[in-house]
Coordinates of C-alpha atoms in Angstrom, one line a residue:
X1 CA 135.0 42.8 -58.0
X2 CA 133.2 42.8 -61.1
X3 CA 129.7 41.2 -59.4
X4 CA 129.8 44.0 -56.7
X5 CA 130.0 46.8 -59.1
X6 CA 127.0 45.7 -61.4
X7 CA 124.5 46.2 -59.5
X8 CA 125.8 49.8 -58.5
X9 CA 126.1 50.3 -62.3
X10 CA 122.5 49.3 -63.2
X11 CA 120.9 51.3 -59.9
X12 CA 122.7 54.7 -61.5
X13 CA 121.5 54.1 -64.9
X14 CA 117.9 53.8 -63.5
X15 CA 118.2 57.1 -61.8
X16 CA 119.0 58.6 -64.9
X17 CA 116.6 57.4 -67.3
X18 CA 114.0 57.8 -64.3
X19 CA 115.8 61.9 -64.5
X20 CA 115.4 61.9 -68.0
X21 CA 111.7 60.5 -68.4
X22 CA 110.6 63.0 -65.1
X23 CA 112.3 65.1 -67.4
X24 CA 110.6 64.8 -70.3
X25 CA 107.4 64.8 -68.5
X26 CA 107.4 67.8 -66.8
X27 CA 108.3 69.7 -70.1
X28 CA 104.0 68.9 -71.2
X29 CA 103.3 71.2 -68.6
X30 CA 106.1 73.3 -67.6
X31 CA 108.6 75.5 -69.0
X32 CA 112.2 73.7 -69.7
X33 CA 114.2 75.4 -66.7
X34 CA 111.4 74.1 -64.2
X35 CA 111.4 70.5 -66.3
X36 CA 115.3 70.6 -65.8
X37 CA 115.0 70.7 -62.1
X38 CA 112.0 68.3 -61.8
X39 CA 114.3 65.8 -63.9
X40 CA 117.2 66.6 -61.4
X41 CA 115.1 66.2 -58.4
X42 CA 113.8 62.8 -59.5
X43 CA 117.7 61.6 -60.7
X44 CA 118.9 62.8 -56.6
X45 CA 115.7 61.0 -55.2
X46 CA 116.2 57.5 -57.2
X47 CA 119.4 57.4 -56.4
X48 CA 118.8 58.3 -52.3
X49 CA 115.9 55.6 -52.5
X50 CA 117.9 53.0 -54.6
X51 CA 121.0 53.3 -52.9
X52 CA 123.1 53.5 -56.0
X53 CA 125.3 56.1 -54.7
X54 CA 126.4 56.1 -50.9
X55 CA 123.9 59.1 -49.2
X56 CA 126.9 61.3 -48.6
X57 CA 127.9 61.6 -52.5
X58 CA 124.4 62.1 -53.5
X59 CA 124.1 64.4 -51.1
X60 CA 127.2 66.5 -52.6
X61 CA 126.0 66.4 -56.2
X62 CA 123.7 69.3 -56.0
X63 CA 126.6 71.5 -55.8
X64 CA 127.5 70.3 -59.3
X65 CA 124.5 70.0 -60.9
X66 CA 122.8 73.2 -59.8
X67 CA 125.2 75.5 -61.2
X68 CA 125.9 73.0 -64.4
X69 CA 122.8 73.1 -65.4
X70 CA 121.8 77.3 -64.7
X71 CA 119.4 76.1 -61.6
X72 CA 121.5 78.0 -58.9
X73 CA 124.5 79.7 -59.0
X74 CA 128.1 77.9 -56.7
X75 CA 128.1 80.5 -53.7
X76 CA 123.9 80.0 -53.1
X77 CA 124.5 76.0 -53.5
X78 CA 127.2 75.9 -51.4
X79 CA 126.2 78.3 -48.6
X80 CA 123.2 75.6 -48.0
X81 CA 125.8 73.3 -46.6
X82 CA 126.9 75.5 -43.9
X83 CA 123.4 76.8 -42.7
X84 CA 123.0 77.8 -38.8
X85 CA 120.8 74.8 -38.3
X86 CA 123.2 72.1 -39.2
X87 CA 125.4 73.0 -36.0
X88 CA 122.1 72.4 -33.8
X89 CA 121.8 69.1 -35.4
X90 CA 126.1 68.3 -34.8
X91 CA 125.5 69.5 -30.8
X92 CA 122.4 66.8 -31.1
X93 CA 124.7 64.6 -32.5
X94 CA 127.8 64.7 -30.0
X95 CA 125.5 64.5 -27.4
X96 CA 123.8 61.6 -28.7
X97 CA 127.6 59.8 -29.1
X98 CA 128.4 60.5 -25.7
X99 CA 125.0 58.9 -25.0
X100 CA 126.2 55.9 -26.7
X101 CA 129.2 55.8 -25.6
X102 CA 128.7 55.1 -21.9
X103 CA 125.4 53.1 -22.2
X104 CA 123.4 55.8 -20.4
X105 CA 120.7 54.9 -23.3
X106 CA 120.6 51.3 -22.0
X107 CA 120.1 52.3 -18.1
X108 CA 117.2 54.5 -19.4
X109 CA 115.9 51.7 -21.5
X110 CA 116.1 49.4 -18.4
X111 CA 114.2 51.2 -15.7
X112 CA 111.4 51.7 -18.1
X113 CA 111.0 48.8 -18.8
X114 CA 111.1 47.4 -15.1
X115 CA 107.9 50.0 -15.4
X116 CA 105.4 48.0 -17.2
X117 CA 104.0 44.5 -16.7
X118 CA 105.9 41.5 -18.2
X119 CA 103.2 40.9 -20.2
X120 CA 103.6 41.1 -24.4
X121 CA 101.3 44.3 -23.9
X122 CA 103.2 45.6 -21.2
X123 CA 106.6 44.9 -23.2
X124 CA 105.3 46.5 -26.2
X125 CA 104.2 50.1 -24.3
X126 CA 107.8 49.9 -22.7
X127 CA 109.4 49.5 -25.8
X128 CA 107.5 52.3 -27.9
X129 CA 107.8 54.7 -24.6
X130 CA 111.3 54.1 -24.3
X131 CA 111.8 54.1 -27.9
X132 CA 110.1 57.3 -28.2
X133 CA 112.0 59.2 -25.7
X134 CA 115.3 58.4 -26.5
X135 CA 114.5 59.7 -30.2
X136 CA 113.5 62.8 -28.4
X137 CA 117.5 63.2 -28.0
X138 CA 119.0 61.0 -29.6
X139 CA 118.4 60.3 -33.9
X140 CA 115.8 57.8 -34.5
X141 CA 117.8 56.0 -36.2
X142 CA 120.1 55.5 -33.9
X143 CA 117.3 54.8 -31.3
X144 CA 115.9 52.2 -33.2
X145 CA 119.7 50.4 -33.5
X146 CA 120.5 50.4 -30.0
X147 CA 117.2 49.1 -29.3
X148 CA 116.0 46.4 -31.7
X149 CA 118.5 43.7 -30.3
X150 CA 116.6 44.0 -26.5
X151 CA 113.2 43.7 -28.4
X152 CA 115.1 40.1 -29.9
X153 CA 116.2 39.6 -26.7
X154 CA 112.8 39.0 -24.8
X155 CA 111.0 36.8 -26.7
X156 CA 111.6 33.7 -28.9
X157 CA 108.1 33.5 -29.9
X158 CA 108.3 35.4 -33.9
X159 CA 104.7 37.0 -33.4
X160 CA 106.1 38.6 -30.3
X161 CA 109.5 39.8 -32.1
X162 CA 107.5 40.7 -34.7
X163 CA 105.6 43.1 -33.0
X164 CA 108.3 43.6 -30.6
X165 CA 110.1 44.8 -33.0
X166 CA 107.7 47.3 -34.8
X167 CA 106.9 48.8 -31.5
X168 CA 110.6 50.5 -31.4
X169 CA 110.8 51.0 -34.8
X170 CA 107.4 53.4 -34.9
X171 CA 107.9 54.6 -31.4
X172 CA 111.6 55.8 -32.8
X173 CA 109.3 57.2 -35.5
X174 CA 106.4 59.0 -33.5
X175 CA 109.4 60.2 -30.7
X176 CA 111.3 61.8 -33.5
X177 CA 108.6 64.7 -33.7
X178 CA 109.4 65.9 -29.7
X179 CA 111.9 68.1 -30.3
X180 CA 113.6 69.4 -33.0
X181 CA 116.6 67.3 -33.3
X182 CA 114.8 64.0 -33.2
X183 CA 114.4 63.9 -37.0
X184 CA 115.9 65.7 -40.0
X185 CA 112.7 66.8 -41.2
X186 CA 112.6 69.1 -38.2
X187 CA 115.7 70.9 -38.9
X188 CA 114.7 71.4 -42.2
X189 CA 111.5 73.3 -41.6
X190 CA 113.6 75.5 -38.9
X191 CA 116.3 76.5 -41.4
X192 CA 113.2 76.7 -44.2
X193 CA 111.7 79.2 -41.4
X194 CA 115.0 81.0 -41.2
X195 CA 116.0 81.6 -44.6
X196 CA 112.7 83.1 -45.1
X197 CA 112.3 85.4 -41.8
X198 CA 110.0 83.7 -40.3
X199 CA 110.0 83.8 -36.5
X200 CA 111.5 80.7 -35.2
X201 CA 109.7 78.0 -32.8
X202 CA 111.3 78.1 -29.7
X203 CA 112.4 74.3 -28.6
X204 CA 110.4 74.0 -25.5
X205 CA 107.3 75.5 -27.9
X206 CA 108.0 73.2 -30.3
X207 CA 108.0 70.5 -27.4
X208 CA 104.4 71.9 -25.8
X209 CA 102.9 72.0 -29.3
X210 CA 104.1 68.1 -30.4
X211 CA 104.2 66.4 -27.5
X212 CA 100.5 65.4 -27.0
X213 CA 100.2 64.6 -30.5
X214 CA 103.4 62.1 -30.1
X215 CA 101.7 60.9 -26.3
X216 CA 98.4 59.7 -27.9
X217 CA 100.1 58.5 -31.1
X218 CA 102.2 56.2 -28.8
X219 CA 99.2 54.7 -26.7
X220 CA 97.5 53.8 -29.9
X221 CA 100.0 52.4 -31.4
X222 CA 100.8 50.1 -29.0
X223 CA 97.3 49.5 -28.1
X224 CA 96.9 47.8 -31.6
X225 CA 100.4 46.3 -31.8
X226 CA 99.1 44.4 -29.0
X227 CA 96.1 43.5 -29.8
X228 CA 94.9 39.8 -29.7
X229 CA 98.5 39.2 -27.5
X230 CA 97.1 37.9 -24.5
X231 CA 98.8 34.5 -24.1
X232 CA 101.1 34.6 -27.2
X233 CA 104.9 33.2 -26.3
X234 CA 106.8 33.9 -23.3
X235 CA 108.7 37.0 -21.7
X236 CA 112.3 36.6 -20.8
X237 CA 113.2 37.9 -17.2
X238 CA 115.0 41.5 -16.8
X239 CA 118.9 41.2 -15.9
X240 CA 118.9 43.4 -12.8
X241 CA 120.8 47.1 -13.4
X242 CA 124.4 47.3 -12.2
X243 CA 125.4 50.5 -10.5
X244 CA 124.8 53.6 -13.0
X245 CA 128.6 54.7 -13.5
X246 CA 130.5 58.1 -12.8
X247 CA 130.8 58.7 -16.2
X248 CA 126.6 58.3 -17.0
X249 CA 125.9 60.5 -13.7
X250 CA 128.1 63.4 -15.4
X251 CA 126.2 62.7 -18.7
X252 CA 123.0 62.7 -17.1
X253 CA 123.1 65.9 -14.6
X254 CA 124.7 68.0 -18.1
X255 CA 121.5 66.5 -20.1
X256 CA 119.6 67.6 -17.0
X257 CA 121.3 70.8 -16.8
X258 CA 120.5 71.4 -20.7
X259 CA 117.2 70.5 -20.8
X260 CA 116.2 73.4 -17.6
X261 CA 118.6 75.9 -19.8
X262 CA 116.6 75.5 -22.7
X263 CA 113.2 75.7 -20.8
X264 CA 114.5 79.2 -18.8
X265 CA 115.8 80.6 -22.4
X266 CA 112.3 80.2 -24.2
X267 CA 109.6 82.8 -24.5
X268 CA 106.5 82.7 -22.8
X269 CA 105.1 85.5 -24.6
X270 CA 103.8 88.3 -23.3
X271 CA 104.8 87.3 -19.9
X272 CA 108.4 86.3 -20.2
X273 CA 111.1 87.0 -22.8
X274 CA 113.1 84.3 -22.1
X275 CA 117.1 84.8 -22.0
X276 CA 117.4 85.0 -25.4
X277 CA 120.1 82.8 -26.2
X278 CA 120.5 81.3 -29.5
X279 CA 119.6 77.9 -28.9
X280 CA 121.8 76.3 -31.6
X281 CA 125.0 77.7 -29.9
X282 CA 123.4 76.0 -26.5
X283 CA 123.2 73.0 -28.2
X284 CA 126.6 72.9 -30.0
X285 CA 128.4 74.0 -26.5
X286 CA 126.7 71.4 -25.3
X287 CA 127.8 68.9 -27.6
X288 CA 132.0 70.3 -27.4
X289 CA 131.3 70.6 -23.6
X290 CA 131.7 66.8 -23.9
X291 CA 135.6 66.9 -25.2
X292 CA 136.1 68.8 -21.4
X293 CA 138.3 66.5 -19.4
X294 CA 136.3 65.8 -16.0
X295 CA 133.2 66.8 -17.9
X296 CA 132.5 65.3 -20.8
X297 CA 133.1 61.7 -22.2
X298 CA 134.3 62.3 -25.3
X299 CA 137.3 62.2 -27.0
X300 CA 138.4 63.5 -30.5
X301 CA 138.3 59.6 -31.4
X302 CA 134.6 59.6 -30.8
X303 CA 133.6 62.5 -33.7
X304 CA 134.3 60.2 -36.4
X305 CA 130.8 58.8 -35.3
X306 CA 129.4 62.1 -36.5
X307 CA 127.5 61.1 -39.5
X308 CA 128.7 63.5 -41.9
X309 CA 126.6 62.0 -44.8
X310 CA 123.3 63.0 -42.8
X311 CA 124.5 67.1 -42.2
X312 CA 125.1 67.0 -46.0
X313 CA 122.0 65.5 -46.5
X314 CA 120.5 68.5 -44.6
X315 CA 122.5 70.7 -46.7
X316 CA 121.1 69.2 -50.0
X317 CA 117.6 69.8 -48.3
X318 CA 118.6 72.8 -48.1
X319 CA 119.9 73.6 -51.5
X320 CA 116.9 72.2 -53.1
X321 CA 114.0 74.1 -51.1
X322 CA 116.3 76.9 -52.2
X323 CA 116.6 76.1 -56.3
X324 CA 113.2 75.1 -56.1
X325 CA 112.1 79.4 -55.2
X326 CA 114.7 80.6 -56.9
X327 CA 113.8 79.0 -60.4
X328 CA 110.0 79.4 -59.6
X329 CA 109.1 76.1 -59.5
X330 CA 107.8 76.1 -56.1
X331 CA 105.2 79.1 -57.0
X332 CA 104.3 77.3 -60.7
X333 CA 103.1 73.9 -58.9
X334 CA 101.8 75.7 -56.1
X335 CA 99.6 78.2 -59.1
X336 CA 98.4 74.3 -60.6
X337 CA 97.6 73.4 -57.0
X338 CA 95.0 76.4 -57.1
X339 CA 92.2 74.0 -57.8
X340 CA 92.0 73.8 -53.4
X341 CA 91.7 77.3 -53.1
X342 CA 88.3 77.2 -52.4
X343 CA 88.1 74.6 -50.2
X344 CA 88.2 75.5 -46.4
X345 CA 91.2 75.3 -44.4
X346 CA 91.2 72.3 -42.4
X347 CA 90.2 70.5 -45.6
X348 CA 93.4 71.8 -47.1
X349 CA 95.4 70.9 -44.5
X350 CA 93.8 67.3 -44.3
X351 CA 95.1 66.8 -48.6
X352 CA 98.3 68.3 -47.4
X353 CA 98.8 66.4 -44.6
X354 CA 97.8 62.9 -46.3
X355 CA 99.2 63.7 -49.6
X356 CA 102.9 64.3 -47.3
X357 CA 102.1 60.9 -45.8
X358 CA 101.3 59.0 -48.7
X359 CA 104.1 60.1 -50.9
X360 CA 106.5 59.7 -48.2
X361 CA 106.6 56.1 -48.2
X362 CA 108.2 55.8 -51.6
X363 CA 110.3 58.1 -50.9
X364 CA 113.2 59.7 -48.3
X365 CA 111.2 62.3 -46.0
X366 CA 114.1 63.8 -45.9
X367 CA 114.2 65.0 -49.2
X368 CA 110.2 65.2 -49.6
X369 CA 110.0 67.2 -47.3
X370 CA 112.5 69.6 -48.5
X371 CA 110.8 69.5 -52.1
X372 CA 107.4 70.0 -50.2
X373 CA 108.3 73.0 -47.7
X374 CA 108.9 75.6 -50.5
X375 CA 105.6 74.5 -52.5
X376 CA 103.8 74.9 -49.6
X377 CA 104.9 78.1 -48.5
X378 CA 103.7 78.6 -52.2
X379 CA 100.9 77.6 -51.9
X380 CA 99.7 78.9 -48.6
X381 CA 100.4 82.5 -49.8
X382 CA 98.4 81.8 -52.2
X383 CA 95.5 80.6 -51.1
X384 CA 95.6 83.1 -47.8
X385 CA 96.1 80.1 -45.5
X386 CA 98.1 79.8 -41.9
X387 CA 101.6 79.3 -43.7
X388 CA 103.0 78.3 -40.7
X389 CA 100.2 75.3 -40.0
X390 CA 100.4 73.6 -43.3
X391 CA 104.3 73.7 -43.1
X392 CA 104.5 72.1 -39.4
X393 CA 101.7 69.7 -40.0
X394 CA 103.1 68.7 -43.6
X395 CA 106.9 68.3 -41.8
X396 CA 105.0 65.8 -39.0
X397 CA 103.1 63.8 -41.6
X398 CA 107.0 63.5 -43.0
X399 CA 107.7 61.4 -40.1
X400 CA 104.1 59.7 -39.4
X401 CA 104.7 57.2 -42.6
X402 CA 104.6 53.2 -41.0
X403 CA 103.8 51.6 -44.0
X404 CA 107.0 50.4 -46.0
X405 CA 110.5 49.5 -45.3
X406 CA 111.3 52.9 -47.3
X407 CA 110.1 55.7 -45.5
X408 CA 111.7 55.8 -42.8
X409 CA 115.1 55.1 -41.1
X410 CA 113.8 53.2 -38.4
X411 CA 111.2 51.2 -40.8
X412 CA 114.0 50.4 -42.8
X413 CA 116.1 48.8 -39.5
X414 CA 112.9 47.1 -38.9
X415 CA 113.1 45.2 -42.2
X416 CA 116.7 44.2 -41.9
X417 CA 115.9 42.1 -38.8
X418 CA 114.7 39.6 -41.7
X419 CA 111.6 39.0 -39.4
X420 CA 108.9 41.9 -40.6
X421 CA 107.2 41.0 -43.8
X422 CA 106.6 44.0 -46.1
X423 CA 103.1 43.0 -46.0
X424 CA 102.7 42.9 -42.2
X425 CA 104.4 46.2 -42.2
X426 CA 102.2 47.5 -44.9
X427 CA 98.6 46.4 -43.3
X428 CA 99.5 47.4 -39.7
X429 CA 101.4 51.0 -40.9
X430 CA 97.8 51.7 -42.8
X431 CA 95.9 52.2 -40.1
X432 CA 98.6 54.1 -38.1
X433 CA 99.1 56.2 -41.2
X434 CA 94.8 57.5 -41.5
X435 CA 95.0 58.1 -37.3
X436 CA 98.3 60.1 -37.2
X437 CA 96.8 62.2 -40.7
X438 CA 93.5 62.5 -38.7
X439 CA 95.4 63.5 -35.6
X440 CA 97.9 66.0 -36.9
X441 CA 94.5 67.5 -38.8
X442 CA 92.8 67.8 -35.4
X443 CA 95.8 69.4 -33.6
X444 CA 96.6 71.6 -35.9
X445 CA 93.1 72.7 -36.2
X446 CA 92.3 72.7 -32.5
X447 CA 95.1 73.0 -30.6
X448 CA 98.4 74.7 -32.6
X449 CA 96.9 77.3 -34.4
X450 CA 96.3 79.5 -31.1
X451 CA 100.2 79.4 -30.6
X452 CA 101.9 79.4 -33.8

């Protein structure tokens, strides 16, 4: 027992000396409540990183350590936990169970796939597509799980898997941005939005605003994943699709029915109001519609799926975008950050935008992005720039980061395969990294600022 415990042992101690030298740090240039959250905030991102705590318990600590050590009182840690967007995200999640659960996510897979050629370009657009829709709805995570064993599946050749295998893990990736359940990231710069009464995005404006971005991102993507491919290995034949079953027509017609309710209830300003339905209770009666016998799929078996660890790590977003205004941290680094305030705006956005990016592949985007929302809001009021922009673009870039193992969920699923080199990983996610920067820039410059 000893051997398994060790390594747990050593992994904690790092994140506290790495807590305690962040600490230490910060104090040269900022005053010892603001050092004493920077040290906290670098202890709970070791420890999410390294793994030395299960995500779930780090998750939870903030509610200890924020009142412990005078950063935020219990009831404005705790109230974090239970915010408003959290039950959008548990509708996403029962949805995406029942999804599971009767293989409608393979059917879909399937007939896309029968779209393309059987060539290793072909497989590799089918793949990304497919891998990018279904993280439309489903968690990219999970996408990139279900998936990953069908990119194994077609070829023996290990260049192929290789890039087989990459092309669901960064379509999982650029799909996540569609909607605003496909990533946590997304829910975080909602509830962000919320807490500070801002005016919500709509989800089929979210959808009209990130969708193109997420379309070309795709095409490239796989355009240079395939690159050089031509007559590499060969492609397994397609098993022909049984029947779809009663239970994945009910599934599909409810995801059907939601997906038209959430287009009638948005606003198309000024010429329609929309129904005005909040659409995180459509989304949670959605997701308990599925424990209706004749209806749904579900049974009360099937919620412990629901990865609890994941809604408390949107809680500890939460809780740290809100320590980080309430101690004043998030205006001090945002008042050292003043050195852009002359620049012009799209050249502000572009540092944002890369410097999210970049830092996000050493680190959870989860939790960067967290840190990242409140110093931007910061920031932007500061310098008189579109607040909402730099936040959406900065909460893309969270997801656009293909370089390492680390950054994301579904770049981490990649790597476990044992068949992606970090190196491969790293050299390919570059260049996918500078054109998703370049192209969040130019949307957000040409394109979203007329509707946000």
């Amino acid at each position: 027992m000893e051997h398994v415990e060790k390594p747990a042992v050593k992994l904690i101690a790092i994140a506290l000396l790495l807590g305690g030298v962040g600490y230490a740090l910060a104090l040269l240039g900022f005053k010892p409540l603001h050092a004493t959250m920077i040290g906290v905030l670098v202890f709970l991102v070791t420890l999410w990183t390294n793994e030395g705590l299960p995500v779930g318990v780090v998750s939870l600590l903030p509610i200890i350590l924020f009142p412990a050590l005078g950063l935020l009182e219990t009831g404005a840690t705790t109230t974090n936990y239970s915010n408003p967007i959290i039950y959008l995200f548990l509708g996403g999640f029962l949805l995406a169970i029942a999804t599971e659960k009767t293989g409608l996510h393979k059917v879909i897979a399937k007939k896309i796939l029968t779209v393309f050629p059987t060539t290793p370009r072909g497989v590799i657009f089918s793949l990304a597509i497919t891998s990018g829709l279904l993280s439309s709805i489903l968690s990219n995570t999970t996408t990139a799980l279900l998936l990953i064993p069908i990119a194994t599946f077609l070829s023996s050749h290990k260049i192929l898997q290789v890039r087989f295998i990459l092309a669901i893990a960064y379509g999982a990736s650029i799909g996540g941005i569609i909607t605003p359940v496909g990533t946590p990231p997304n829910m975080l710069l909602l509830g962000f939005m919320e807490n500070h009464g801002m005016e919500m995005i709509p989800f089929v404006k979210w959808m009209m605003l990130v969708t193109p971005v997420a379309f070309v991102m795709v095409i490239f993507a796989s355009f240079f994943l395939s690159y050089g491919l031509h007559n590499v290995g060969h492609i397994q034949e397609i098993e022909e699709e049984h029947k779809i079953t009663h239970a994945q027509k009910r599934l599909l017609w409810m995801l059907i029915s939601l997906i038209v309710l959430l287009f009638v209830n948005s606003p198309i300003k000024p010429y329609y109001d929309g129904l005005g339905l909040d659409e995180r209770i459509i989304l949670l009666s959605y997701g308990l519609i599925m424990f209706l016998p004749k209806i749904g799929v579900l049974k009360w078996e099937d919620s412990k799926k629901i990865p609890f660890d994941i809604m408390f790590l949107f809680g500890a977003g939460f809780a740290i975008a809100a320590a980080f205004s309430k101690t004043g941290l998030a205006g001090e680094i945002a008042n050292k950050l003043m050195l852009v305030a002359d620049f012009s705006p799209w050249l502000i956005l572009l540092i944002v935008a890369a410097l999210v990016t970049f830092t996000t592949e050493i680190t959870s985007n989860t939790a960067l992005i967290s840190i990242m929302l409140p110093i931007i809001f910061s920031l932007s009021q500061a310098v008189g720039a579109d607040t909402q922009l730099l936040m959406m673009a900065a909460t893309i870039c969270a997801s656009y980061a293909f370089m390492l193992p680390i950054a994301t969920p579904p770049n981490a699923i990649a790597m476990s395969t044992g068949m992606v080199s970090v190196a491969f990983m790293a050299k390919i996610g570059f260049v996918l990294n500078v054109v998703g920067i370049l192209l969040i820039v130019f949307a957000a410059e040409f394109y979203w600022k007329f509707f946000l």
